Amino acid sequence: MRRPHIVVVGSLNLDLIVEVDRLPDQGETVLGKKAHMLPGGKGANQAVAARRLGAEVSLIGAVGRDAFGARLLEALRTEGIDTEGVKVVPDEGSGLAFITLAERDNRIIVVPGANARLTPDDVDRQAALFRAADVVLVQLEIPLEAVEKAVELARRSGVRVILNPAPARPLPATLLRAVDVLTPNRLELRVVNDLPPPAVEAPEEEASAALEAGVRALLARGVSSVVVTLGAEGAAYAIRDAHGNPGGLHRVPAVRVPVRDTTGAGDAFNGALAVALAEGRPLGEAVRMANRAAAIKVTRFGAQAGMPTRAELERWQE
């Protein structure tokens, strides 16, 4: 059986991670327990997730001409990922992510570095990869113009597009109409719909109504299907019907596991979703597979190091 080919267009970062017992208050200093330097970036993480689950993966992105960039590329090549589409920027440092892990949660600040130098022309030079792809997977840690070019090339080649809108920002209608599957989390769903975050934690009934309304709004704006990741609550998805009308919201419960590190959980989900769809699975089945991949990831430390293999995924039962 031929392996599906997934093209990922996105970021590569070095993750600088500090583990602490609790996050400091404003103006407070706390002592960390451990510090780590690990390969990361949403694009690279999702590429590793898809590769470990059995796909052939090509990554398009940018790194600096520095020791960090060399380390990031070596990690990807060790996984068997095609990095010919990753350009090396001579006068810019590689992207960095500063991550604080505390109380089974994380806080992340990203400095884009070379990721911000990925241009539409860089993406266009890799047009042959899109023609050979089964799925194209894109995120928003690179310039929007590069994202739009990737989506344009995918549509021109008749390839399904998954857009993970993180970090979140309002998106143009022309881009949304060209996306097959949009994968926000609950907060990103509000931002993409150009709504402010809720001022306080909403009651469950109100949060559920806001979730359904946000999904229906995106489907009405032309997105073919929306999959919302909900952390410990699992995921929810909806599809536009053949007449272009928003379909109903379907819930997929989370897999209950002990949590070690949530960094990269969404990337595990998106990488697995891409593989499942590239294999021809229906969306509901693909979401269930993605849920399992994310569950395995959070039991392990490190965004890329914690990604499950296909054999590990298949041993897990919902």
PDB file of C-alpha atoms in Angstrom:
ATOM      1  CA  MET A   1       0.000   0.000   0.000  1.00  0.00           C
ATOM      2  CA  ARG A   2       1.337   3.418  -1.019  1.00  0.00           C
ATOM      3  CA  ARG A   3       2.125   5.764   1.831  1.00  0.00           C
ATOM      4  CA  PRO A   4       0.163   9.020   1.682  1.00  0.00           C
ATOM      5  CA  HIS A   5       2.213  12.128   0.937  1.00  0.00           C
ATOM      6  CA  ILE A   6       1.631  15.160   3.138  1.00  0.00           C
ATOM      7  CA  VAL A   7       3.116  18.587   2.500  1.00  0.00           C
ATOM      8  CA  VAL A   8       3.437  20.708   5.629  1.00  0.00           C
ATOM      9  CA  VAL A   9       4.041  24.437   5.211  1.00  0.00           C
ATOM     10  CA  GLY A  10       4.965  26.013   8.516  1.00  0.00           C
ATOM     11  CA  SER A  11       7.338  26.999  11.264  1.00  0.00           C
ATOM     12  CA  LEU A  12      10.464  25.493  12.773  1.00  0.00           C
ATOM     13  CA  ASN A  13      11.456  26.673  16.265  1.00  0.00           C
ATOM     14  CA  LEU A  14      13.830  25.660  18.974  1.00  0.00           C
ATOM     15  CA  ASP A  15      11.803  25.183  22.163  1.00  0.00           C
ATOM     16  CA  LEU A  16      13.392  26.576  25.341  1.00  0.00           C
ATOM     17  CA  ILE A  17      11.430  24.870  28.101  1.00  0.00           C
ATOM     18  CA  VAL A  18      11.366  25.500  31.834  1.00  0.00           C
ATOM     19  CA  GLU A  19       9.488  23.190  34.219  1.00  0.00           C
ATOM     20  CA  VAL A  20       8.167  24.894  37.363  1.00  0.00           C
ATOM     21  CA  ASP A  21       5.797  23.939  40.161  1.00  0.00           C
ATOM     22  CA  ARG A  22       3.641  26.984  39.483  1.00  0.00           C
ATOM     23  CA  LEU A  23       3.612  30.043  37.273  1.00  0.00           C
ATOM     24  CA  PRO A  24       4.986  33.214  38.923  1.00  0.00           C
ATOM     25  CA  ASP A  25       2.698  36.104  39.773  1.00  0.00           C
ATOM     26  CA  GLN A  26       3.450  39.512  38.282  1.00  0.00           C
ATOM     27  CA  GLY A  27       6.823  40.736  39.539  1.00  0.00           C
ATOM     28  CA  GLU A  28       7.582  37.430  41.272  1.00  0.00           C
ATOM     29  CA  THR A  29      10.608  35.163  40.767  1.00  0.00           C
ATOM     30  CA  VAL A  30      10.220  31.408  41.174  1.00  0.00           C
ATOM     31  CA  LEU A  31      12.810  28.651  40.919  1.00  0.00           C
ATOM     32  CA  GLY A  32      12.546  26.264  38.001  1.00  0.00           C
ATOM     33  CA  LYS A  33      12.958  22.512  38.331  1.00  0.00           C
ATOM     34  CA  LYS A  34      14.431  21.655  34.923  1.00  0.00           C
ATOM     35  CA  ALA A  35      15.345  23.380  31.648  1.00  0.00           C
ATOM     36  CA  HIS A  36      15.407  21.848  28.177  1.00  0.00           C
ATOM     37  CA  MET A  37      16.256  22.800  24.571  1.00  0.00           C
ATOM     38  CA  LEU A  38      14.202  20.726  22.130  1.00  0.00           C
ATOM     39  CA  PRO A  39      13.174  20.974  18.456  1.00  0.00           C
ATOM     40  CA  GLY A  40       9.701  22.398  17.925  1.00  0.00           C
ATOM     41  CA  GLY A  41       7.565  24.793  15.881  1.00  0.00           C
ATOM     42  CA  LYS A  42       4.036  23.994  14.745  1.00  0.00           C
ATOM     43  CA  GLY A  43       5.065  23.102  11.213  1.00  0.00           C
ATOM     44  CA  ALA A  44       7.912  20.831  12.273  1.00  0.00           C
ATOM     45  CA  ASN A  45       5.865  19.253  15.073  1.00  0.00           C
ATOM     46  CA  GLN A  46       3.010  18.414  12.741  1.00  0.00           C
ATOM     47  CA  ALA A  47       5.444  17.055  10.181  1.00  0.00           C
ATOM     48  CA  VAL A  48       6.958  14.719  12.785  1.00  0.00           C
ATOM     49  CA  ALA A  49       3.497  13.620  13.935  1.00  0.00           C
ATOM     50  CA  ALA A  50       2.449  12.742  10.381  1.00  0.00           C
ATOM     51  CA  ARG A  51       5.732  10.993   9.602  1.00  0.00           C
ATOM     52  CA  ARG A  52       5.624   8.795  12.699  1.00  0.00           C
ATOM     53  CA  LEU A  53       2.091   7.771  11.774  1.00  0.00           C
ATOM     54  CA  GLY A  54       3.254   6.433   8.435  1.00  0.00           C
ATOM     55  CA  ALA A  55       3.080   9.255   5.886  1.00  0.00           C
ATOM     56  CA  GLU A  56       5.755  10.507   3.542  1.00  0.00           C
ATOM     57  CA  VAL A  57       6.230  14.125   4.616  1.00  0.00           C
ATOM     58  CA  SER A  58       7.786  17.171   2.945  1.00  0.00           C
ATOM     59  CA  LEU A  59       8.242  20.346   4.994  1.00  0.00           C
ATOM     60  CA  ILE A  60       8.411  23.874   3.566  1.00  0.00           C
ATOM     61  CA  GLY A  61       9.713  26.533   5.939  1.00  0.00           C
ATOM     62  CA  ALA A  62      12.740  28.587   6.976  1.00  0.00           C
ATOM     63  CA  VAL A  63      15.534  28.505   9.559  1.00  0.00           C
ATOM     64  CA  GLY A  64      18.471  30.785  10.288  1.00  0.00           C
ATOM     65  CA  ARG A  65      22.043  30.004   9.363  1.00  0.00           C
ATOM     66  CA  ASP A  66      22.917  29.211  12.969  1.00  0.00           C
ATOM     67  CA  ALA A  67      23.480  26.270  15.277  1.00  0.00           C
ATOM     68  CA  PHE A  68      19.791  26.198  16.161  1.00  0.00           C
ATOM     69  CA  GLY A  69      18.765  25.908  12.518  1.00  0.00           C
ATOM     70  CA  ALA A  70      21.235  23.093  11.911  1.00  0.00           C
ATOM     71  CA  ARG A  71      19.884  21.265  14.950  1.00  0.00           C
ATOM     72  CA  LEU A  72      16.283  21.652  13.787  1.00  0.00           C
ATOM     73  CA  LEU A  73      17.054  20.320  10.307  1.00  0.00           C
ATOM     74  CA  GLU A  74      19.039  17.374  11.647  1.00  0.00           C
ATOM     75  CA  ALA A  75      16.146  16.373  13.927  1.00  0.00           C
ATOM     76  CA  LEU A  76      13.737  16.354  10.975  1.00  0.00           C
ATOM     77  CA  ARG A  77      16.077  14.425   8.697  1.00  0.00           C
ATOM     78  CA  THR A  78      16.549  11.826  11.423  1.00  0.00           C
ATOM     79  CA  GLU A  79      12.768  11.324  11.343  1.00  0.00           C
ATOM     80  CA  GLY A  80      12.915  10.777   7.573  1.00  0.00           C
ATOM     81  CA  ILE A  81      11.251  14.065   6.631  1.00  0.00           C
ATOM     82  CA  ASP A  82      12.102  15.750   3.324  1.00  0.00           C
ATOM     83  CA  THR A  83      13.570  19.175   4.183  1.00  0.00           C
ATOM     84  CA  GLU A  84      14.581  20.313   0.683  1.00  0.00           C
ATOM     85  CA  GLY A  85      11.855  22.953   0.908  1.00  0.00           C
ATOM     86  CA  VAL A  86      13.305  24.521   4.074  1.00  0.00           C
ATOM     87  CA  LYS A  87      15.343  27.593   3.157  1.00  0.00           C
ATOM     88  CA  VAL A  88      18.276  28.800   5.243  1.00  0.00           C
ATOM     89  CA  VAL A  89      18.221  32.556   5.888  1.00  0.00           C
ATOM     90  CA  PRO A  90      21.805  33.866   6.253  1.00  0.00           C
ATOM     91  CA  ASP A  91      21.076  37.091   8.163  1.00  0.00           C
ATOM     92  CA  GLU A  92      18.352  35.979  10.575  1.00  0.00           C
ATOM     93  CA  GLY A  93      18.269  33.707  13.609  1.00  0.00           C
ATOM     94  CA  SER A  94      16.085  30.616  13.780  1.00  0.00           C
ATOM     95  CA  GLY A  95      12.697  30.816  15.452  1.00  0.00           C
ATOM     96  CA  LEU A  96      12.530  30.369  19.214  1.00  0.00           C
ATOM     97  CA  ALA A  97       9.684  29.352  21.520  1.00  0.00           C
ATOM     98  CA  PHE A  98       9.889  30.082  25.247  1.00  0.00           C
ATOM     99  CA  ILE A  99       7.710  27.564  27.094  1.00  0.00           C
ATOM    100  CA  THR A 100       6.858  27.416  30.778  1.00  0.00           C
ATOM    101  CA  LEU A 101       5.360  24.136  32.003  1.00  0.00           C
ATOM    102  CA  ALA A 102       3.452  24.259  35.280  1.00  0.00           C
ATOM    103  CA  GLU A 103       0.519  22.439  36.820  1.00  0.00           C
ATOM    104  CA  ARG A 104       0.039  20.258  33.725  1.00  0.00           C
ATOM    105  CA  ASP A 105      -0.424  23.392  31.586  1.00  0.00           C
ATOM    106  CA  ASN A 106       1.841  25.588  29.484  1.00  0.00           C
ATOM    107  CA  ARG A 107       2.467  29.210  28.522  1.00  0.00           C
ATOM    108  CA  ILE A 108       4.271  29.876  25.242  1.00  0.00           C
ATOM    109  CA  ILE A 109       5.915  32.937  23.673  1.00  0.00           C
ATOM    110  CA  VAL A 110       7.192  32.560  20.110  1.00  0.00           C
ATOM    111  CA  VAL A 111       9.884  34.716  18.490  1.00  0.00           C
ATOM    112  CA  PRO A 112       9.452  33.978  14.756  1.00  0.00           C
ATOM    113  CA  GLY A 113      12.993  34.721  13.564  1.00  0.00           C
ATOM    114  CA  ALA A 114      13.572  33.156  10.140  1.00  0.00           C
ATOM    115  CA  ASN A 115       9.979  31.891  10.006  1.00  0.00           C
ATOM    116  CA  ALA A 116       8.895  35.478   9.266  1.00  0.00           C
ATOM    117  CA  ARG A 117      11.100  35.438   6.145  1.00  0.00           C
ATOM    118  CA  LEU A 118       9.205  32.651   4.355  1.00  0.00           C
ATOM    119  CA  THR A 119       7.779  34.257   1.209  1.00  0.00           C
ATOM    120  CA  PRO A 120       5.160  33.279  -1.374  1.00  0.00           C
ATOM    121  CA  ASP A 121       8.007  32.860  -3.878  1.00  0.00           C
ATOM    122  CA  ASP A 122       9.695  30.356  -1.545  1.00  0.00           C
ATOM    123  CA  VAL A 123       6.476  28.353  -1.450  1.00  0.00           C
ATOM    124  CA  ASP A 124       5.905  28.691  -5.202  1.00  0.00           C
ATOM    125  CA  ARG A 125       9.353  27.211  -5.899  1.00  0.00           C
ATOM    126  CA  GLN A 126       8.107  23.984  -4.285  1.00  0.00           C
ATOM    127  CA  ALA A 127       5.042  23.703  -6.547  1.00  0.00           C
ATOM    128  CA  ALA A 128       5.992  20.179  -7.623  1.00  0.00           C
ATOM    129  CA  LEU A 129       5.520  18.967  -4.050  1.00  0.00           C
ATOM    130  CA  PHE A 130       1.909  20.136  -4.067  1.00  0.00           C
ATOM    131  CA  ARG A 131       1.158  18.276  -7.276  1.00  0.00           C
ATOM    132  CA  ALA A 132       2.353  15.047  -5.636  1.00  0.00           C
ATOM    133  CA  ALA A 133       0.578  15.592  -2.291  1.00  0.00           C
ATOM    134  CA  ASP A 134      -2.515  13.947  -0.860  1.00  0.00           C
ATOM    135  CA  VAL A 135      -3.024  16.592   1.856  1.00  0.00           C
ATOM    136  CA  VAL A 136      -1.497  20.020   2.512  1.00  0.00           C
ATOM    137  CA  LEU A 137      -1.273  21.095   6.157  1.00  0.00           C
ATOM    138  CA  VAL A 138      -0.658  24.757   7.084  1.00  0.00           C
ATOM    139  CA  GLN A 139      -0.569  26.876  10.280  1.00  0.00           C
ATOM    140  CA  LEU A 140      -0.142  30.577  11.089  1.00  0.00           C
ATOM    141  CA  GLU A 141       3.374  30.836  12.575  1.00  0.00           C
ATOM    142  CA  ILE A 142       4.537  31.964   9.114  1.00  0.00           C
ATOM    143  CA  PRO A 143       3.487  35.069   7.119  1.00  0.00           C
ATOM    144  CA  LEU A 144      -0.117  35.006   5.939  1.00  0.00           C
ATOM    145  CA  GLU A 145       1.009  35.630   2.348  1.00  0.00           C
ATOM    146  CA  ALA A 146       2.957  32.347   2.415  1.00  0.00           C
ATOM    147  CA  VAL A 147      -0.079  30.559   3.843  1.00  0.00           C
ATOM    148  CA  GLU A 148      -2.271  31.944   1.072  1.00  0.00           C
ATOM    149  CA  LYS A 149       0.218  30.842  -1.590  1.00  0.00           C
ATOM    150  CA  ALA A 150       0.321  27.317  -0.122  1.00  0.00           C
ATOM    151  CA  VAL A 151      -3.471  27.108  -0.154  1.00  0.00           C
ATOM    152  CA  GLU A 152      -3.583  28.467  -3.705  1.00  0.00           C
ATOM    153  CA  LEU A 153      -1.110  25.831  -4.940  1.00  0.00           C
ATOM    154  CA  ALA A 154      -3.004  23.076  -3.166  1.00  0.00           C
ATOM    155  CA  ARG A 155      -6.325  24.121  -4.692  1.00  0.00           C
ATOM    156  CA  ARG A 156      -4.731  24.391  -8.119  1.00  0.00           C
ATOM    157  CA  SER A 157      -3.467  20.824  -7.710  1.00  0.00           C
ATOM    158  CA  GLY A 158      -6.798  19.498  -6.432  1.00  0.00           C
ATOM    159  CA  VAL A 159      -5.338  18.670  -3.003  1.00  0.00           C
ATOM    160  CA  ARG A 160      -7.257  18.830   0.270  1.00  0.00           C
ATOM    161  CA  VAL A 161      -6.165  21.657   2.603  1.00  0.00           C
ATOM    162  CA  ILE A 162      -6.107  21.584   6.410  1.00  0.00           C
ATOM    163  CA  LEU A 163      -5.492  24.963   8.058  1.00  0.00           C
ATOM    164  CA  ASN A 164      -4.661  25.018  11.761  1.00  0.00           C
ATOM    165  CA  PRO A 165      -5.335  28.718  12.617  1.00  0.00           C
ATOM    166  CA  ALA A 166      -2.722  29.058  15.353  1.00  0.00           C
ATOM    167  CA  PRO A 167      -1.634  31.504  16.571  1.00  0.00           C
ATOM    168  CA  ALA A 168      -5.114  32.835  15.949  1.00  0.00           C
ATOM    169  CA  ARG A 169      -5.974  35.903  13.894  1.00  0.00           C
ATOM    170  CA  PRO A 170      -8.962  37.017  11.800  1.00  0.00           C
ATOM    171  CA  LEU A 171      -8.694  35.481   8.339  1.00  0.00           C
ATOM    172  CA  PRO A 172      -9.820  36.806   4.944  1.00  0.00           C
ATOM    173  CA  ALA A 173     -12.946  35.298   3.442  1.00  0.00           C
ATOM    174  CA  THR A 174     -11.072  34.276   0.286  1.00  0.00           C
ATOM    175  CA  LEU A 175      -8.747  32.095   2.347  1.00  0.00           C
ATOM    176  CA  LEU A 176     -11.533  30.530   4.390  1.00  0.00           C
ATOM    177  CA  ARG A 177     -13.450  29.589   1.258  1.00  0.00           C
ATOM    178  CA  ALA A 178     -10.390  27.734  -0.046  1.00  0.00           C
ATOM    179  CA  VAL A 179      -9.913  25.649   3.125  1.00  0.00           C
ATOM    180  CA  ASP A 180     -11.317  22.127   3.340  1.00  0.00           C
ATOM    181  CA  VAL A 181     -10.781  21.583   7.073  1.00  0.00           C
ATOM    182  CA  LEU A 182     -10.211  24.359   9.635  1.00  0.00           C
ATOM    183  CA  THR A 183      -8.932  23.153  13.026  1.00  0.00           C
ATOM    184  CA  PRO A 184      -9.164  25.878  15.712  1.00  0.00           C
ATOM    185  CA  ASN A 185      -9.302  25.344  19.441  1.00  0.00           C
ATOM    186  CA  ARG A 186     -12.127  27.044  21.343  1.00  0.00           C
ATOM    187  CA  LEU A 187     -10.299  30.382  21.731  1.00  0.00           C
ATOM    188  CA  GLU A 188      -9.040  30.369  18.137  1.00  0.00           C
ATOM    189  CA  LEU A 189     -12.599  29.762  16.967  1.00  0.00           C
ATOM    190  CA  ARG A 190     -13.612  33.096  18.481  1.00  0.00           C
ATOM    191  CA  VAL A 191     -10.611  34.974  17.098  1.00  0.00           C
ATOM    192  CA  VAL A 192     -11.045  33.641  13.551  1.00  0.00           C
ATOM    193  CA  ASN A 193     -14.661  34.810  13.749  1.00  0.00           C
ATOM    194  CA  ASP A 194     -13.307  38.218  14.891  1.00  0.00           C
ATOM    195  CA  LEU A 195     -14.944  37.945  18.314  1.00  0.00           C
ATOM    196  CA  PRO A 196     -13.271  38.956  21.609  1.00  0.00           C
ATOM    197  CA  PRO A 197     -12.433  36.218  24.123  1.00  0.00           C
ATOM    198  CA  PRO A 198     -15.027  35.755  26.879  1.00  0.00           C
ATOM    199  CA  ALA A 199     -14.433  38.020  29.882  1.00  0.00           C
ATOM    200  CA  VAL A 200     -15.111  35.207  32.350  1.00  0.00           C
ATOM    201  CA  GLU A 201     -15.425  31.430  32.235  1.00  0.00           C
ATOM    202  CA  ALA A 202     -18.803  30.867  30.609  1.00  0.00           C
ATOM    203  CA  PRO A 203     -21.348  28.377  32.006  1.00  0.00           C
ATOM    204  CA  GLU A 204     -21.357  25.045  30.172  1.00  0.00           C
ATOM    205  CA  GLU A 205     -24.638  25.678  28.366  1.00  0.00           C
ATOM    206  CA  GLU A 206     -23.482  29.110  27.190  1.00  0.00           C
ATOM    207  CA  ALA A 207     -20.075  27.770  26.115  1.00  0.00           C
ATOM    208  CA  SER A 208     -21.746  24.979  24.140  1.00  0.00           C
ATOM    209  CA  ALA A 209     -24.037  27.444  22.364  1.00  0.00           C
ATOM    210  CA  ALA A 210     -21.068  29.704  21.536  1.00  0.00           C
ATOM    211  CA  LEU A 211     -19.148  26.723  20.157  1.00  0.00           C
ATOM    212  CA  GLU A 212     -21.984  25.705  17.863  1.00  0.00           C
ATOM    213  CA  ALA A 213     -22.593  29.290  16.728  1.00  0.00           C
ATOM    214  CA  GLY A 214     -18.891  29.803  15.981  1.00  0.00           C
ATOM    215  CA  VAL A 215     -18.686  26.629  13.913  1.00  0.00           C
ATOM    216  CA  ARG A 216     -21.848  27.467  11.974  1.00  0.00           C
ATOM    217  CA  ALA A 217     -20.494  30.954  11.252  1.00  0.00           C
ATOM    218  CA  LEU A 218     -17.327  29.530   9.701  1.00  0.00           C
ATOM    219  CA  LEU A 219     -19.256  27.011   7.620  1.00  0.00           C
ATOM    220  CA  ALA A 220     -21.514  29.824   6.427  1.00  0.00           C
ATOM    221  CA  ARG A 221     -18.405  31.774   5.373  1.00  0.00           C
ATOM    222  CA  GLY A 222     -17.383  28.947   3.065  1.00  0.00           C
ATOM    223  CA  VAL A 223     -15.168  26.555   5.053  1.00  0.00           C
ATOM    224  CA  SER A 224     -16.028  22.994   3.994  1.00  0.00           C
ATOM    225  CA  SER A 225     -15.638  21.524   7.477  1.00  0.00           C
ATOM    226  CA  VAL A 226     -14.565  22.673  10.937  1.00  0.00           C
ATOM    227  CA  VAL A 227     -12.925  20.561  13.637  1.00  0.00           C
ATOM    228  CA  VAL A 228     -12.602  22.247  17.040  1.00  0.00           C
ATOM    229  CA  THR A 229     -10.130  20.795  19.524  1.00  0.00           C
ATOM    230  CA  LEU A 230     -11.465  21.024  23.082  1.00  0.00           C
ATOM    231  CA  GLY A 231      -8.611  19.733  25.234  1.00  0.00           C
ATOM    232  CA  ALA A 232      -9.897  17.478  27.989  1.00  0.00           C
ATOM    233  CA  GLU A 233     -13.374  17.592  26.390  1.00  0.00           C
ATOM    234  CA  GLY A 234     -12.156  15.985  23.156  1.00  0.00           C
ATOM    235  CA  ALA A 235     -13.204  17.538  19.849  1.00  0.00           C
ATOM    236  CA  ALA A 236     -16.239  18.603  17.854  1.00  0.00           C
ATOM    237  CA  TYR A 237     -16.756  18.774  14.109  1.00  0.00           C
ATOM    238  CA  ALA A 238     -19.307  19.843  11.511  1.00  0.00           C
ATOM    239  CA  ILE A 239     -19.486  19.668   7.714  1.00  0.00           C
ATOM    240  CA  ARG A 240     -21.282  21.752   5.100  1.00  0.00           C
ATOM    241  CA  ASP A 241     -23.791  19.611   3.210  1.00  0.00           C
ATOM    242  CA  ALA A 242     -23.983  19.170  -0.558  1.00  0.00           C
ATOM    243  CA  HIS A 243     -26.169  22.284  -0.822  1.00  0.00           C
ATOM    244  CA  GLY A 244     -23.697  24.435   1.100  1.00  0.00           C
ATOM    245  CA  ASN A 245     -25.754  24.496   4.304  1.00  0.00           C
ATOM    246  CA  PRO A 246     -24.053  24.167   7.719  1.00  0.00           C
ATOM    247  CA  GLY A 247     -24.438  20.675   9.159  1.00  0.00           C
ATOM    248  CA  GLY A 248     -24.941  19.660  12.759  1.00  0.00           C
ATOM    249  CA  LEU A 249     -22.185  19.575  15.373  1.00  0.00           C
ATOM    250  CA  HIS A 250     -20.795  16.152  16.287  1.00  0.00           C
ATOM    251  CA  ARG A 251     -18.912  15.585  19.556  1.00  0.00           C
ATOM    252  CA  VAL A 252     -16.007  13.156  19.966  1.00  0.00           C
ATOM    253  CA  PRO A 253     -15.052  12.583  23.620  1.00  0.00           C
ATOM    254  CA  ALA A 254     -11.451  12.778  24.775  1.00  0.00           C
ATOM    255  CA  VAL A 255      -9.367   9.751  25.704  1.00  0.00           C
ATOM    256  CA  ARG A 256      -8.710   9.980  29.458  1.00  0.00           C
ATOM    257  CA  VAL A 257      -4.997   9.790  30.269  1.00  0.00           C
ATOM    258  CA  PRO A 258      -2.547  11.054  32.915  1.00  0.00           C
ATOM    259  CA  VAL A 259      -1.124  14.374  31.649  1.00  0.00           C
ATOM    260  CA  ARG A 260       2.634  15.022  31.613  1.00  0.00           C
ATOM    261  CA  ASP A 261       3.114  17.752  28.981  1.00  0.00           C
ATOM    262  CA  THR A 262       0.432  19.364  26.812  1.00  0.00           C
ATOM    263  CA  THR A 263       2.959  21.063  24.506  1.00  0.00           C
ATOM    264  CA  GLY A 264       2.399  19.789  20.964  1.00  0.00           C
ATOM    265  CA  ALA A 265      -0.941  18.091  21.689  1.00  0.00           C
ATOM    266  CA  GLY A 266      -2.686  20.158  19.026  1.00  0.00           C
ATOM    267  CA  ASP A 267       0.131  19.406  16.599  1.00  0.00           C
ATOM    268  CA  ALA A 268      -0.229  15.675  17.245  1.00  0.00           C
ATOM    269  CA  PHE A 269      -3.945  16.055  16.559  1.00  0.00           C
ATOM    270  CA  ASN A 270      -3.422  17.921  13.291  1.00  0.00           C
ATOM    271  CA  GLY A 271      -0.698  15.593  12.030  1.00  0.00           C
ATOM    272  CA  ALA A 272      -2.842  12.541  12.730  1.00  0.00           C
ATOM    273  CA  LEU A 273      -5.905  14.174  11.169  1.00  0.00           C
ATOM    274  CA  ALA A 274      -3.913  14.841   7.999  1.00  0.00           C
ATOM    275  CA  VAL A 275      -2.735  11.226   7.804  1.00  0.00           C
ATOM    276  CA  ALA A 276      -6.217   9.820   8.370  1.00  0.00           C
ATOM    277  CA  LEU A 277      -7.776  12.062   5.712  1.00  0.00           C
ATOM    278  CA  ALA A 278      -4.934  11.301   3.285  1.00  0.00           C
ATOM    279  CA  GLU A 279      -5.742   7.621   3.770  1.00  0.00           C
ATOM    280  CA  GLY A 280      -9.321   8.298   2.724  1.00  0.00           C
ATOM    281  CA  ARG A 281     -10.964   7.972   6.132  1.00  0.00           C
ATOM    282  CA  PRO A 282     -14.217   9.896   6.752  1.00  0.00           C
ATOM    283  CA  LEU A 283     -13.902  12.979   8.924  1.00  0.00           C
ATOM    284  CA  GLY A 284     -15.474  11.480  12.041  1.00  0.00           C
ATOM    285  CA  GLU A 285     -13.099   8.519  11.988  1.00  0.00           C
ATOM    286  CA  ALA A 286     -10.172  10.852  11.316  1.00  0.00           C
ATOM    287  CA  VAL A 287     -11.091  12.974  14.360  1.00  0.00           C
ATOM    288  CA  ARG A 288     -11.207   9.893  16.576  1.00  0.00           C
ATOM    289  CA  MET A 289      -7.761   8.846  15.358  1.00  0.00           C
ATOM    290  CA  ALA A 290      -6.452  12.371  15.974  1.00  0.00           C
ATOM    291  CA  ASN A 291      -7.888  12.340  19.497  1.00  0.00           C
ATOM    292  CA  ARG A 292      -5.943   9.169  20.288  1.00  0.00           C
ATOM    293  CA  ALA A 293      -2.707  10.637  18.922  1.00  0.00           C
ATOM    294  CA  ALA A 294      -3.105  13.773  21.056  1.00  0.00           C
ATOM    295  CA  ALA A 295      -3.880  11.656  24.131  1.00  0.00           C
ATOM    296  CA  ILE A 296      -0.680   9.653  23.743  1.00  0.00           C
ATOM    297  CA  LYS A 297       1.322  12.845  23.206  1.00  0.00           C
ATOM    298  CA  VAL A 298       0.229  14.500  26.463  1.00  0.00           C
ATOM    299  CA  THR A 299       1.471  11.536  28.492  1.00  0.00           C
ATOM    300  CA  ARG A 300       5.022  12.276  27.284  1.00  0.00           C
ATOM    301  CA  PHE A 301       7.477  15.133  27.544  1.00  0.00           C
ATOM    302  CA  GLY A 302       8.543  17.195  24.516  1.00  0.00           C
ATOM    303  CA  ALA A 303       6.577  18.317  21.479  1.00  0.00           C
ATOM    304  CA  GLN A 304       8.345  16.179  18.873  1.00  0.00           C
ATOM    305  CA  ALA A 305       9.810  13.523  21.154  1.00  0.00           C
ATOM    306  CA  GLY A 306       6.335  12.696  22.477  1.00  0.00           C
ATOM    307  CA  MET A 307       4.676  12.049  19.117  1.00  0.00           C
ATOM    308  CA  PRO A 308       3.343   8.474  18.850  1.00  0.00           C
ATOM    309  CA  THR A 309       4.241   5.933  16.173  1.00  0.00           C
ATOM    310  CA  ARG A 310       1.584   4.176  14.110  1.00  0.00           C
ATOM    311  CA  ALA A 311       2.117   0.931  16.019  1.00  0.00           C
ATOM    312  CA  GLU A 312       1.590   2.738  19.334  1.00  0.00           C
ATOM    313  CA  LEU A 313      -1.553   4.430  18.034  1.00  0.00           C
ATOM    314  CA  GLU A 314      -3.060   1.175  16.828  1.00  0.00           C
ATOM    315  CA  ARG A 315      -2.512  -0.460  20.227  1.00  0.00           C
ATOM    316  CA  TRP A 316      -4.691   2.195  21.848  1.00  0.00           C
ATOM    317  CA  GLN A 317      -8.433   1.624  22.052  1.00  0.00           C
ATOM    318  CA  GLU A 318     -10.974   4.352  22.675  1.00  0.00           C
TER     319      GLU A 318
END
